[in-house]
Amino acid sequence: MTKPILAAILSCKGYTLTDEEKKLFSKYNPLGISLFSRNIQTYEQVKNLANEIKEVINRDNVLVAIDEEGGRVCRLENIKKGRYASAEALGKVEALYSRYHAYLIASNLRNLGININYAPVIDRKTIPQNKVLESRCFSEDEENIIERGTNMATAYIEMGICPCIKHIPGHFSSLEDPHLGLPESTLSRQELEKNIEYIRRFNQFPLAMTSHILLKNIDNKNPVTQSQQDISEIIRGYLNFDGFLLSDAIDMHALSGSVWEKTQKSLDAGIDAVCCCSGRIEDIEEVCKTNRFLTEKSLIRFAKIEKVIHNKAKKIDLSEIQVRYEDALKESFKEKYSYDATEVLHQMLKKGER
């Protein structure tokens, strides 16, 4: 009998799995594991960790995921081969370079045993810009976002890496960092639909991540990730997205309650699986003990992801691409970044702050 798959992408504490993590992952069979800076020491170590995760969970479709956007969200910063530009920098050069960008990153990820990249970001650039999204958005222009986001996502698929479109339906002009609080939008339904119409161009991709934002004129009680109304009417309805829907990290302070409560509420709302990213064994246990597994509909959606990660990578001369990419984007590599909300949140959790 096939073992049910836990509706969660979990995380781990360090460079190798602990005995406690091995027991939980083996018993509960999570959809996959996300890697963060705390899990990355050397190239070989990451390869070994990815292999260890797959062996312990013991499926041929285990997801090993990472945030490798480029720019300031670059988990492989200390071990990567080559340099990766920010989305903002890519939005200012020919759209072809977004494809090159994905080819280069995908090659690295594939060699490491990683098969999911939480990219591209398709949020629209706003002025002022939400601090959490600074340099991570292609443009204010919809066609720019569509062209570069599509190029990037398509290139990842060609390389056997499943892209994760994020964040839907977006963060709009909210300035609250969802890692630290709950962003809100007061857009009317008509204004909201006008703002997100361009996202419908991404509904052919197999995986997307929700934004933790309160759409006050749709559901004024629950953020999108935990709102049955937002998911059914906006994401599945207006955006017509029928791919696999993953929550943004449930560890974020935008969501309230215990990890167990956050997991239950998100899945009850219609999310296919949650992301638990803290690496804390007690949080992992809470998600596991919900005993929530992929539904029949979720498994159908997951099959599209499986197809991508089992793709044979396209044969490309990456050396020439690397030269052209770095020549076009060399000025952007001088950008300095001082804020990484995910890592800020991890430090808070490490200190015991909730």
Short mmCIF file of C-alpha atoms in Angstrom, two decimals:
data_model
loop_
_atom_site.label_atom_id
_atom_site.label_comp_id
_atom_site.label_asym_id
_atom_site.label_seq_id
_atom_site.Cartn_x
_atom_site.Cartn_y
_atom_site.Cartn_z
CA MET A 1 0.00 0.00 0.00
CA THR A 2 1.31 3.46 -0.95
CA LYS A 3 2.17 5.58 2.07
CA PRO A 4 0.23 8.88 2.22
CA ILE A 5 2.28 12.05 1.75
CA LEU A 6 2.20 14.64 4.55
CA ALA A 7 0.86 17.92 3.16
CA ALA A 8 3.95 19.84 4.19
CA ILE A 9 7.38 20.90 3.07
CA LEU A 10 9.35 20.82 6.32
CA SER A 11 12.88 21.97 7.18
CA CYS A 12 15.88 20.79 9.17
CA LYS A 13 18.23 22.31 11.70
CA GLY A 14 21.73 21.91 10.33
CA TYR A 15 24.19 20.46 7.86
CA THR A 16 23.02 16.86 8.38
CA LEU A 17 19.78 15.34 9.65
CA THR A 18 19.50 14.65 13.37
CA ASP A 19 18.22 11.30 14.61
CA GLU A 20 14.95 12.98 15.66
CA GLU A 21 14.50 14.48 12.19
CA LYS A 22 15.19 11.14 10.53
CA LYS A 23 12.54 9.42 12.65
CA LEU A 24 9.90 12.07 11.93
CA PHE A 25 10.64 12.32 8.21
CA SER A 26 10.65 8.54 7.82
CA LYS A 27 7.42 8.08 9.79
CA TYR A 28 5.33 10.95 8.41
CA ASN A 29 6.59 11.03 4.79
CA PRO A 30 6.57 14.82 4.17
CA LEU A 31 6.18 16.22 0.66
CA GLY A 32 9.70 17.59 0.93
CA ILE A 33 12.27 19.68 2.77
CA SER A 34 13.35 23.30 2.28
CA LEU A 35 16.99 24.27 2.69
CA PHE A 36 18.18 27.56 4.20
CA SER A 37 21.53 29.24 4.93
CA ARG A 38 21.80 27.25 8.16
CA ASN A 39 21.87 24.06 6.06
CA ILE A 40 24.62 25.17 3.68
CA GLN A 41 28.34 24.82 4.43
CA THR A 42 30.08 23.36 1.37
CA TYR A 43 29.07 22.11 -2.07
CA GLU A 44 29.63 18.46 -1.20
CA GLN A 45 27.86 18.84 2.15
CA VAL A 46 24.70 20.18 0.45
CA LYS A 47 24.77 17.31 -2.07
CA ASN A 48 25.10 14.84 0.79
CA LEU A 49 22.26 16.48 2.74
CA ALA A 50 19.94 16.41 -0.29
CA ASN A 51 20.74 12.71 -0.82
CA GLU A 52 20.24 11.99 2.88
CA ILE A 53 16.80 13.66 2.81
CA LYS A 54 15.74 11.59 -0.20
CA GLU A 55 17.02 8.34 1.31
CA VAL A 56 15.32 8.91 4.67
CA ILE A 57 11.94 9.83 3.18
CA ASN A 58 12.45 7.09 0.58
CA ARG A 59 10.37 8.25 -2.41
CA ASP A 60 11.48 9.06 -5.93
CA ASN A 61 9.51 12.32 -5.85
CA VAL A 62 10.79 13.92 -2.63
CA LEU A 63 10.97 17.70 -3.06
CA VAL A 64 14.20 19.40 -1.98
CA ALA A 65 13.56 23.13 -2.22
CA ILE A 66 15.46 26.37 -1.82
CA ASP A 67 15.09 30.16 -2.23
CA GLU A 68 17.69 30.93 -4.88
CA GLU A 69 16.28 34.03 -6.53
CA GLY A 70 19.55 35.89 -7.06
CA GLY A 71 20.47 39.28 -5.64
CA ARG A 72 19.94 39.40 -1.90
CA VAL A 73 17.95 36.17 -1.69
CA CYS A 74 20.75 33.77 -2.46
CA ARG A 75 21.02 30.83 -0.06
CA LEU A 76 24.01 29.40 -1.93
CA GLU A 77 25.93 32.67 -1.62
CA ASN A 78 29.05 31.10 -0.12
CA ILE A 79 29.25 28.01 -2.34
CA LYS A 80 27.68 29.00 -5.64
CA LYS A 81 29.52 28.91 -8.92
CA GLY A 82 29.08 32.29 -10.57
CA ARG A 83 27.05 35.35 -9.60
CA TYR A 84 23.29 35.84 -9.83
CA ALA A 85 21.60 39.19 -10.40
CA SER A 86 18.51 40.48 -8.63
CA ALA A 87 15.11 40.45 -10.34
CA GLU A 88 15.20 44.25 -10.40
CA ALA A 89 18.48 44.17 -12.36
CA LEU A 90 17.04 41.55 -14.73
CA GLY A 91 14.04 43.79 -15.32
CA LYS A 92 16.35 46.44 -16.79
CA VAL A 93 18.11 44.27 -19.40
CA GLU A 94 16.85 42.18 -22.31
CA ALA A 95 14.36 39.49 -21.30
CA LEU A 96 16.72 36.83 -22.68
CA TYR A 97 18.93 37.26 -19.61
CA SER A 98 16.13 36.07 -17.33
CA ARG A 99 16.30 32.76 -19.22
CA TYR A 100 20.10 32.68 -18.89
CA HIS A 101 19.73 33.44 -15.18
CA ALA A 102 17.49 30.41 -14.69
CA TYR A 103 19.71 28.12 -16.75
CA LEU A 104 22.75 28.98 -14.61
CA ILE A 105 20.96 28.59 -11.28
CA ALA A 106 19.17 25.43 -12.39
CA SER A 107 22.43 23.78 -13.38
CA ASN A 108 23.80 24.38 -9.89
CA LEU A 109 20.63 23.20 -8.18
CA ARG A 110 20.42 20.05 -10.26
CA ASN A 111 24.05 19.16 -9.45
CA LEU A 112 23.26 19.60 -5.76
CA GLY A 113 20.16 17.38 -5.86
CA ILE A 114 17.73 20.27 -5.36
CA ASN A 115 14.62 20.11 -7.55
CA ILE A 116 12.42 23.07 -6.50
CA ASN A 117 13.32 26.74 -6.63
CA TYR A 118 11.05 29.26 -4.92
CA ALA A 119 11.25 31.65 -7.88
CA PRO A 120 10.42 33.72 -9.85
CA VAL A 121 8.91 36.52 -7.79
CA ILE A 122 6.08 38.05 -9.84
CA ASP A 123 4.98 40.73 -7.35
CA ARG A 124 4.74 44.13 -8.98
CA LYS A 125 7.30 46.75 -7.97
CA THR A 126 5.66 49.59 -6.05
CA ILE A 127 6.75 53.03 -4.87
CA PRO A 128 7.37 53.05 -1.97
CA GLN A 129 8.48 49.41 -2.03
CA ASN A 130 7.75 46.95 0.76
CA LYS A 131 11.11 46.38 2.46
CA VAL A 132 10.77 42.60 2.14
CA LEU A 133 10.49 42.94 -1.67
CA GLU A 134 13.21 45.52 -2.34
CA SER A 135 15.22 44.48 -5.44
CA ARG A 136 13.17 41.24 -5.72
CA CYS A 137 10.60 42.50 -8.26
CA PHE A 138 11.25 42.77 -12.00
CA SER A 139 9.33 45.94 -12.64
CA GLU A 140 6.23 48.09 -12.21
CA ASP A 141 5.28 47.14 -15.77
CA GLU A 142 3.03 44.08 -16.22
CA GLU A 143 4.44 43.04 -19.62
CA ASN A 144 7.96 43.22 -18.23
CA ILE A 145 6.98 40.91 -15.35
CA ILE A 146 5.12 38.52 -17.65
CA GLU A 147 7.98 38.25 -20.15
CA ARG A 148 10.80 37.83 -17.65
CA GLY A 149 8.86 35.67 -15.21
CA THR A 150 7.71 33.36 -18.01
CA ASN A 151 11.22 33.13 -19.47
CA MET A 152 12.64 32.24 -16.08
CA ALA A 153 10.00 29.69 -15.10
CA THR A 154 10.14 28.01 -18.52
CA ALA A 155 13.94 27.74 -18.38
CA TYR A 156 13.79 26.10 -14.94
CA ILE A 157 11.35 23.52 -16.28
CA GLU A 158 13.61 22.82 -19.26
CA MET A 159 16.37 22.02 -16.77
CA GLY A 160 14.25 19.71 -14.61
CA ILE A 161 13.81 22.21 -11.79
CA CYS A 162 10.23 23.07 -10.82
CA PRO A 163 9.75 26.82 -10.39
CA CYS A 164 7.44 28.18 -7.73
CA ILE A 165 5.59 31.31 -8.83
CA LYS A 166 5.38 33.68 -5.89
CA HIS A 167 3.60 35.41 -4.31
CA ILE A 168 -0.04 35.17 -5.36
CA PRO A 169 -2.14 37.23 -5.40
CA GLY A 170 0.68 39.63 -4.36
CA HIS A 171 1.61 42.13 -1.66
CA PHE A 172 0.42 45.26 -3.54
CA SER A 173 1.48 48.52 -1.88
CA SER A 174 1.44 47.15 1.68
CA LEU A 175 4.57 48.07 3.64
CA GLU A 176 4.28 45.53 6.48
CA ASP A 177 6.82 42.70 6.32
CA PRO A 178 4.81 39.42 6.60
CA HIS A 179 7.72 37.81 8.42
CA LEU A 180 7.08 40.24 11.25
CA GLY A 181 3.41 41.27 10.96
CA LEU A 182 0.26 41.04 8.82
CA PRO A 183 0.16 43.17 5.63
CA GLU A 184 -3.25 44.50 4.66
CA SER A 185 -4.84 45.69 1.43
CA THR A 186 -7.94 47.85 1.21
CA LEU A 187 -8.37 47.43 -2.55
CA SER A 188 -11.95 46.87 -3.68
CA ARG A 189 -12.64 43.64 -5.57
CA GLN A 190 -12.69 45.58 -8.86
CA GLU A 191 -9.35 47.28 -8.05
CA LEU A 192 -7.86 43.98 -6.88
CA GLU A 193 -8.84 42.15 -10.07
CA LYS A 194 -7.41 44.96 -12.20
CA ASN A 195 -4.14 44.78 -10.24
CA ILE A 196 -3.72 41.02 -10.56
CA GLU A 197 -5.06 40.35 -14.04
CA TYR A 198 -1.51 39.90 -15.38
CA ILE A 199 -0.95 36.95 -12.97
CA ARG A 200 -3.43 34.92 -15.03
CA ARG A 201 -0.62 34.60 -17.58
CA PHE A 202 1.23 32.37 -15.10
CA ASN A 203 -1.55 29.87 -14.46
CA GLN A 204 0.03 27.25 -16.76
CA PHE A 205 2.87 26.66 -14.28
CA PRO A 206 2.54 23.75 -11.83
CA LEU A 207 3.41 25.41 -8.51
CA ALA A 208 2.71 28.71 -6.79
CA MET A 209 3.09 30.18 -3.30
CA THR A 210 0.55 32.35 -1.51
CA SER A 211 1.18 35.74 0.02
CA HIS A 212 0.25 36.25 3.68
CA ILE A 213 -1.89 39.35 3.21
CA LEU A 214 -5.31 40.40 4.48
CA LEU A 215 -7.59 41.43 1.63
CA LYS A 216 -9.96 43.49 3.75
CA ASN A 217 -12.66 43.87 1.10
CA ILE A 218 -12.77 40.14 0.29
CA ASP A 219 -12.24 38.41 3.66
CA ASN A 220 -11.55 40.87 6.47
CA LYS A 221 -10.79 38.16 9.04
CA ASN A 222 -8.31 35.77 7.42
CA PRO A 223 -5.10 36.31 5.42
CA VAL A 224 -5.10 34.74 1.95
CA THR A 225 -3.23 31.61 3.07
CA GLN A 226 -5.98 30.83 5.57
CA SER A 227 -8.98 32.19 3.68
CA GLN A 228 -11.24 29.74 1.89
CA GLN A 229 -12.97 32.69 0.24
CA ASP A 230 -9.74 34.25 -1.08
CA ILE A 231 -8.45 30.93 -2.38
CA SER A 232 -11.68 29.83 -4.04
CA GLU A 233 -12.80 33.19 -5.41
CA ILE A 234 -9.50 34.91 -6.21
CA ILE A 235 -6.78 32.29 -6.75
CA ARG A 236 -8.79 29.33 -8.05
CA GLY A 237 -11.55 31.56 -9.38
CA TYR A 238 -10.46 34.85 -10.93
CA LEU A 239 -6.82 33.85 -11.52
CA ASN A 240 -7.92 30.39 -12.67
CA PHE A 241 -4.83 28.82 -11.07
CA ASP A 242 -5.31 25.07 -10.78
CA GLY A 243 -1.70 24.14 -10.03
CA PHE A 244 -0.31 23.06 -6.67
CA LEU A 245 -0.77 25.80 -4.07
CA LEU A 246 1.87 26.06 -1.36
CA SER A 247 1.71 28.37 1.63
CA ASP A 248 4.45 30.85 2.31
CA ALA A 249 6.24 29.98 5.56
CA ILE A 250 3.71 29.41 8.33
CA ASP A 251 6.42 30.48 10.80
CA MET A 252 5.87 34.08 9.72
CA HIS A 253 4.24 36.37 12.24
CA ALA A 254 1.59 37.34 9.68
CA LEU A 255 -0.24 34.17 10.76
CA SER A 256 -1.41 33.81 14.35
CA GLY A 257 -1.82 30.76 16.58
CA SER A 258 0.27 27.66 17.22
CA VAL A 259 2.05 25.84 14.39
CA TRP A 260 -0.59 23.11 14.65
CA GLU A 261 -3.39 25.68 14.33
CA LYS A 262 -1.71 27.48 11.44
CA THR A 263 -1.28 24.20 9.58
CA GLN A 264 -4.88 23.10 10.09
CA LYS A 265 -6.34 26.46 9.17
CA SER A 266 -4.25 26.80 5.99
CA LEU A 267 -5.12 23.32 4.76
CA ASP A 268 -8.80 23.78 5.65
CA ALA A 269 -8.80 26.92 3.49
CA GLY A 270 -7.69 25.00 0.42
CA ILE A 271 -3.88 25.15 0.45
CA ASP A 272 -2.40 21.93 -0.98
CA ALA A 273 0.57 21.93 1.42
CA VAL A 274 2.19 24.20 4.01
CA CYS A 275 5.81 25.29 4.38
CA CYS A 276 7.29 25.04 7.89
CA CYS A 277 10.70 26.65 7.78
CA SER A 278 11.95 27.21 11.34
CA GLY A 279 13.96 23.99 11.64
CA ARG A 280 12.75 23.66 15.24
CA ILE A 281 11.99 20.04 16.05
CA GLU A 282 8.96 21.02 18.14
CA ASP A 283 7.45 22.90 15.16
CA ILE A 284 8.11 19.97 12.84
CA GLU A 285 6.41 17.63 15.31
CA GLU A 286 3.33 19.89 15.48
CA VAL A 287 2.94 19.84 11.69
CA CYS A 288 3.42 16.07 11.57
CA LYS A 289 0.89 15.45 14.33
CA THR A 290 -1.87 17.16 12.37
CA ASN A 291 -1.87 13.98 10.26
CA ARG A 292 -2.93 15.97 7.22
CA PHE A 293 -1.97 14.32 3.96
CA LEU A 294 -2.23 15.28 0.29
CA THR A 295 -5.82 15.03 -0.91
CA GLU A 296 -6.84 13.36 -4.15
CA LYS A 297 -6.97 16.75 -5.90
CA SER A 298 -3.59 17.72 -4.46
CA LEU A 299 -2.04 14.48 -5.74
CA ILE A 300 -3.32 15.25 -9.24
CA ARG A 301 -1.70 18.69 -9.02
CA PHE A 302 1.47 17.18 -7.57
CA ALA A 303 1.75 14.89 -10.60
CA LYS A 304 2.53 17.98 -12.72
CA ILE A 305 5.43 18.83 -10.39
CA GLU A 306 6.67 15.23 -10.56
CA LYS A 307 6.73 15.41 -14.33
CA VAL A 308 8.99 18.47 -14.18
CA ILE A 309 11.49 17.14 -11.63
CA HIS A 310 11.86 13.93 -13.63
CA ASN A 311 12.63 15.90 -16.81
CA LYS A 312 15.95 15.26 -18.51
CA ALA A 313 17.87 18.54 -18.42
CA LYS A 314 18.24 20.44 -21.67
CA LYS A 315 21.79 20.33 -23.06
CA ILE A 316 23.14 23.88 -23.11
CA ASP A 317 26.60 25.47 -23.44
CA LEU A 318 26.56 27.17 -20.06
CA SER A 319 30.10 28.55 -20.36
CA GLU A 320 29.08 30.92 -23.16
CA ILE A 321 25.87 31.84 -21.35
CA GLN A 322 27.83 32.60 -18.16
CA VAL A 323 30.13 35.02 -20.02
CA ARG A 324 27.27 36.86 -21.73
CA TYR A 325 25.20 36.97 -18.53
CA GLU A 326 28.02 38.35 -16.38
CA ASP A 327 29.00 40.90 -19.02
CA ALA A 328 25.43 42.26 -19.23
CA LEU A 329 24.86 42.33 -15.47
CA LYS A 330 28.31 43.03 -14.01
CA GLU A 331 27.32 46.42 -12.60
CA SER A 332 24.42 44.88 -10.67
CA PHE A 333 26.79 42.51 -8.86
CA LYS A 334 28.13 45.52 -6.94
CA GLU A 335 24.78 46.02 -5.20
CA LYS A 336 24.92 45.70 -1.41
CA TYR A 337 22.04 44.26 0.60
CA SER A 338 21.52 44.52 4.33
CA TYR A 339 18.10 42.99 4.93
CA ASP A 340 17.00 39.39 4.59
CA ALA A 341 13.70 38.94 6.42
CA THR A 342 13.80 35.15 6.34
CA GLU A 343 17.14 35.09 8.11
CA VAL A 344 15.96 37.79 10.55
CA LEU A 345 13.00 35.57 11.42
CA HIS A 346 15.27 32.54 11.89
CA GLN A 347 17.46 34.50 14.30
CA MET A 348 14.36 35.52 16.28
CA LEU A 349 13.25 31.88 16.48
CA LYS A 350 16.73 30.82 17.51
CA LYS A 351 16.57 33.24 20.45
CA GLY A 352 13.21 31.79 21.46
CA GLU A 353 11.09 34.72 20.31
CA ARG A 354 7.68 33.73 18.92
#
